[in-house]
Short mmCIF file of N, CA and C in Angstrom, two decimals:
data_model
loop_
_atom_site.label_atom_id
_atom_site.label_comp_id
_atom_site.label_asym_id
_atom_site.label_seq_id
_atom_site.Cartn_x
_atom_site.Cartn_y
_atom_site.Cartn_z
N MET A 169 -2.26 -0.89 6.42
CA MET A 169 -0.97 -1.24 5.77
C MET A 169 0.14 -0.87 6.72
N ASN A 170 1.14 -1.64 6.79
CA ASN A 170 2.32 -1.39 7.64
C ASN A 170 3.18 -0.33 6.90
N LYS A 171 3.87 0.47 7.64
CA LYS A 171 4.79 1.47 7.08
C LYS A 171 5.88 0.91 6.16
N LYS A 172 6.47 -0.29 6.49
CA LYS A 172 7.45 -0.91 5.60
C LYS A 172 6.84 -1.35 4.29
N THR A 173 5.60 -1.71 4.26
CA THR A 173 4.92 -2.06 3.06
C THR A 173 4.66 -0.85 2.16
N ALA A 174 4.16 0.22 2.85
CA ALA A 174 3.98 1.46 2.09
C ALA A 174 5.22 2.01 1.46
N VAL A 175 6.31 1.92 2.22
CA VAL A 175 7.59 2.28 1.71
C VAL A 175 8.12 1.53 0.59
N ALA A 176 7.89 0.26 0.72
CA ALA A 176 8.31 -0.61 -0.43
C ALA A 176 7.53 -0.41 -1.71
N LEU A 177 6.25 -0.12 -1.51
CA LEU A 177 5.41 0.25 -2.64
C LEU A 177 5.86 1.55 -3.33
N ARG A 178 6.19 2.62 -2.48
CA ARG A 178 6.66 3.86 -2.95
C ARG A 178 8.07 3.70 -3.71
N ASN A 179 8.86 2.91 -3.12
CA ASN A 179 10.23 2.72 -3.74
C ASN A 179 10.04 2.01 -5.14
N ALA A 180 9.10 0.98 -5.16
CA ALA A 180 8.84 0.30 -6.48
C ALA A 180 8.26 1.29 -7.44
N ALA A 181 7.40 2.31 -7.00
CA ALA A 181 6.87 3.26 -7.93
C ALA A 181 7.98 4.12 -8.50
N GLU A 182 8.93 4.57 -7.65
CA GLU A 182 10.14 5.33 -8.17
C GLU A 182 10.81 4.49 -9.20
N GLU A 183 11.04 3.29 -8.96
CA GLU A 183 11.82 2.41 -9.92
C GLU A 183 11.09 2.30 -11.30
N LEU A 184 9.74 2.19 -11.18
CA LEU A 184 8.95 1.98 -12.37
C LEU A 184 8.48 3.24 -13.04
N GLY A 185 8.62 4.33 -12.32
CA GLY A 185 8.06 5.53 -12.90
C GLY A 185 6.58 5.66 -12.78
N VAL A 186 5.97 5.11 -11.74
CA VAL A 186 4.53 5.08 -11.54
C VAL A 186 4.18 6.20 -10.54
N ASP A 187 3.18 6.92 -10.75
CA ASP A 187 2.73 7.91 -9.82
C ASP A 187 2.01 7.26 -8.60
N ILE A 188 2.40 7.70 -7.50
CA ILE A 188 1.83 7.05 -6.26
C ILE A 188 1.77 8.25 -5.15
N GLU A 189 0.70 8.11 -4.33
CA GLU A 189 0.66 8.98 -3.15
C GLU A 189 0.58 7.99 -1.95
N VAL A 190 1.33 8.35 -0.93
CA VAL A 190 1.34 7.54 0.35
C VAL A 190 0.70 8.42 1.39
N ASP A 191 -0.33 7.90 2.05
CA ASP A 191 -0.97 8.69 3.14
C ASP A 191 -0.73 7.89 4.46
N LYS A 192 -0.05 8.48 5.41
CA LYS A 192 0.28 7.82 6.64
C LYS A 192 -0.86 7.88 7.66
N ASP A 193 -1.99 8.66 7.38
CA ASP A 193 -3.07 8.80 8.33
C ASP A 193 -4.42 8.55 7.69
N TYR A 194 -4.51 7.58 6.80
CA TYR A 194 -5.77 7.30 6.12
C TYR A 194 -6.85 6.68 7.08
N SER A 195 -8.01 7.12 7.07
CA SER A 195 -9.09 6.57 7.76
C SER A 195 -10.36 6.58 6.91
N GLY A 196 -10.75 5.37 6.50
CA GLY A 196 -11.86 5.25 5.56
C GLY A 196 -13.27 4.78 6.24
N ARG A 197 -14.13 4.55 5.46
CA ARG A 197 -15.44 4.23 5.93
C ARG A 197 -15.28 2.95 6.73
N GLY A 198 -15.93 2.90 7.85
CA GLY A 198 -15.85 1.72 8.73
C GLY A 198 -14.75 1.58 9.63
N MET A 199 -13.78 2.55 9.54
CA MET A 199 -12.63 2.38 10.43
C MET A 199 -12.78 3.16 11.71
N TYR A 200 -13.88 3.94 11.85
CA TYR A 200 -14.25 4.54 13.07
C TYR A 200 -13.14 5.43 13.75
N GLY A 201 -12.32 6.10 12.92
CA GLY A 201 -11.29 6.97 13.39
C GLY A 201 -9.88 6.36 13.46
N ASP A 202 -9.87 5.06 13.32
CA ASP A 202 -8.55 4.42 13.29
C ASP A 202 -7.80 4.81 12.05
N THR A 203 -6.57 4.90 11.98
CA THR A 203 -5.72 5.27 10.85
C THR A 203 -4.80 4.17 10.46
N THR A 204 -4.31 4.20 9.27
CA THR A 204 -3.37 3.39 8.70
C THR A 204 -2.63 3.97 7.48
N TYR A 205 -1.62 3.35 7.02
CA TYR A 205 -0.92 3.78 5.79
C TYR A 205 -1.82 3.36 4.62
N ALA A 206 -1.78 4.14 3.60
CA ALA A 206 -2.56 3.92 2.45
C ALA A 206 -1.84 4.38 1.15
N VAL A 207 -2.05 3.75 0.08
CA VAL A 207 -1.33 4.25 -1.16
C VAL A 207 -2.40 4.55 -2.27
N THR A 208 -2.33 5.52 -3.05
CA THR A 208 -3.13 5.81 -4.09
C THR A 208 -2.43 5.75 -5.39
N VAL A 209 -2.90 4.86 -6.37
CA VAL A 209 -2.26 4.73 -7.65
C VAL A 209 -3.44 4.88 -8.67
N SER A 210 -3.10 4.94 -9.97
CA SER A 210 -3.94 5.22 -10.99
C SER A 210 -4.90 4.08 -11.37
N GLY A 211 -4.50 2.89 -11.04
CA GLY A 211 -5.38 1.69 -11.44
C GLY A 211 -4.84 0.46 -10.94
N VAL A 212 -5.54 -0.67 -11.26
CA VAL A 212 -5.20 -2.03 -10.80
C VAL A 212 -3.87 -2.48 -11.49
N ALA A 213 -3.70 -2.14 -12.77
CA ALA A 213 -2.54 -2.55 -13.53
C ALA A 213 -1.27 -1.98 -12.82
N SER A 214 -1.26 -0.70 -12.48
CA SER A 214 -0.28 -0.05 -11.74
C SER A 214 0.04 -0.73 -10.39
N LEU A 215 -1.02 -0.93 -9.66
CA LEU A 215 -0.89 -1.58 -8.36
C LEU A 215 -0.21 -2.98 -8.50
N ALA A 216 -0.63 -3.77 -9.46
CA ALA A 216 -0.09 -5.13 -9.65
C ALA A 216 1.44 -4.99 -9.87
N SER A 217 1.74 -4.01 -10.75
CA SER A 217 3.15 -3.91 -11.07
C SER A 217 4.02 -3.53 -9.85
N LEU A 218 3.47 -2.70 -9.03
CA LEU A 218 4.12 -2.21 -7.81
C LEU A 218 4.27 -3.36 -6.94
N ILE A 219 3.25 -4.14 -6.68
CA ILE A 219 3.29 -5.29 -5.73
C ILE A 219 4.36 -6.32 -6.19
N ALA A 220 4.44 -6.54 -7.48
CA ALA A 220 5.44 -7.43 -8.07
C ALA A 220 6.90 -7.04 -7.74
N VAL A 221 7.17 -5.80 -8.01
CA VAL A 221 8.47 -5.25 -7.80
C VAL A 221 8.75 -5.09 -6.32
N ALA A 222 7.77 -4.66 -5.48
CA ALA A 222 8.07 -4.48 -4.04
C ALA A 222 8.24 -5.74 -3.39
N GLY A 223 7.52 -6.78 -3.78
CA GLY A 223 7.52 -8.15 -3.23
C GLY A 223 8.94 -8.75 -3.41
N ARG A 224 9.66 -8.44 -4.46
CA ARG A 224 11.08 -8.88 -4.72
C ARG A 224 12.06 -8.15 -3.76
N SER A 225 11.71 -6.94 -3.46
CA SER A 225 12.73 -6.15 -2.71
C SER A 225 12.54 -6.16 -1.16
N ILE A 226 11.45 -6.60 -0.80
CA ILE A 226 11.02 -6.57 0.71
C ILE A 226 12.05 -7.58 1.44
N ASP A 227 12.56 -7.18 2.61
CA ASP A 227 13.48 -7.95 3.37
C ASP A 227 12.70 -9.22 3.94
N SER A 228 13.46 -10.19 4.22
CA SER A 228 12.80 -11.49 4.73
C SER A 228 12.09 -11.23 5.96
N ALA A 229 12.65 -10.37 6.84
CA ALA A 229 11.95 -10.18 8.18
C ALA A 229 10.55 -9.49 8.04
N SER A 230 10.36 -8.76 6.86
CA SER A 230 9.14 -8.05 6.60
C SER A 230 8.24 -8.72 5.73
N HIS A 231 8.68 -9.88 5.06
CA HIS A 231 7.94 -10.63 4.07
C HIS A 231 6.53 -11.07 4.51
N GLU A 232 6.44 -11.56 5.74
CA GLU A 232 5.20 -12.02 6.27
C GLU A 232 4.09 -10.90 6.37
N GLN A 233 4.54 -9.76 6.96
CA GLN A 233 3.68 -8.60 7.00
C GLN A 233 3.27 -8.08 5.68
N PHE A 234 4.24 -8.01 4.71
CA PHE A 234 3.95 -7.64 3.36
C PHE A 234 2.75 -8.47 2.77
N VAL A 235 2.97 -9.77 2.86
CA VAL A 235 1.95 -10.70 2.30
C VAL A 235 0.58 -10.45 2.98
N LYS A 236 0.61 -10.39 4.32
CA LYS A 236 -0.62 -10.06 5.07
C LYS A 236 -1.31 -8.69 4.60
N ASP A 237 -0.45 -7.73 4.43
CA ASP A 237 -0.96 -6.36 3.85
C ASP A 237 -1.60 -6.60 2.47
N MET A 238 -0.93 -7.34 1.62
CA MET A 238 -1.48 -7.56 0.34
C MET A 238 -2.79 -8.38 0.35
N GLN A 239 -2.82 -9.22 1.25
CA GLN A 239 -4.15 -10.07 1.44
C GLN A 239 -5.24 -9.28 1.91
N ASN A 240 -4.94 -8.19 2.64
CA ASN A 240 -5.98 -7.24 3.22
C ASN A 240 -6.18 -6.06 2.47
N LEU A 241 -5.75 -5.93 1.22
CA LEU A 241 -5.94 -4.75 0.45
C LEU A 241 -7.40 -4.50 0.22
N ARG A 242 -7.72 -3.19 0.28
CA ARG A 242 -9.09 -2.69 0.04
C ARG A 242 -8.96 -1.49 -0.91
N SER A 243 -10.02 -1.32 -1.58
CA SER A 243 -10.00 -0.13 -2.54
C SER A 243 -11.05 0.86 -2.07
N ASP A 244 -10.85 2.03 -2.36
CA ASP A 244 -11.87 3.04 -2.02
C ASP A 244 -11.83 4.09 -3.21
N ASN A 245 -13.05 4.42 -3.67
CA ASN A 245 -13.20 5.37 -4.71
C ASN A 245 -13.13 6.79 -4.28
N MET A 246 -12.83 6.96 -3.03
CA MET A 246 -12.64 8.31 -2.38
C MET A 246 -13.96 9.23 -2.59
N GLY A 247 -15.05 8.61 -2.67
CA GLY A 247 -16.35 9.25 -2.70
C GLY A 247 -16.61 9.82 -4.15
N LEU A 248 -15.87 9.33 -5.14
CA LEU A 248 -16.06 9.90 -6.53
C LEU A 248 -17.15 9.22 -7.27
N SER A 249 -17.68 8.05 -6.81
CA SER A 249 -18.74 7.46 -7.48
C SER A 249 -19.54 6.56 -6.64
#
């Protein structure tokens, strides 16, 4: 995930009062040490709300990257199940 996308999601979370954690150095299974921005939210409903609000606020220059980031979303249970 691009930094601007992560910031837009964090700003949307502040607006909506949703808990979010932003990790700028996330490296998950199959990434072989590569890192990316990642967000942690409580569930799919919270994420959907954040995407809707962030999508409205993202500037036109960043819109294509935002859409690409949303198309490439992956979930991780962080080894909890």
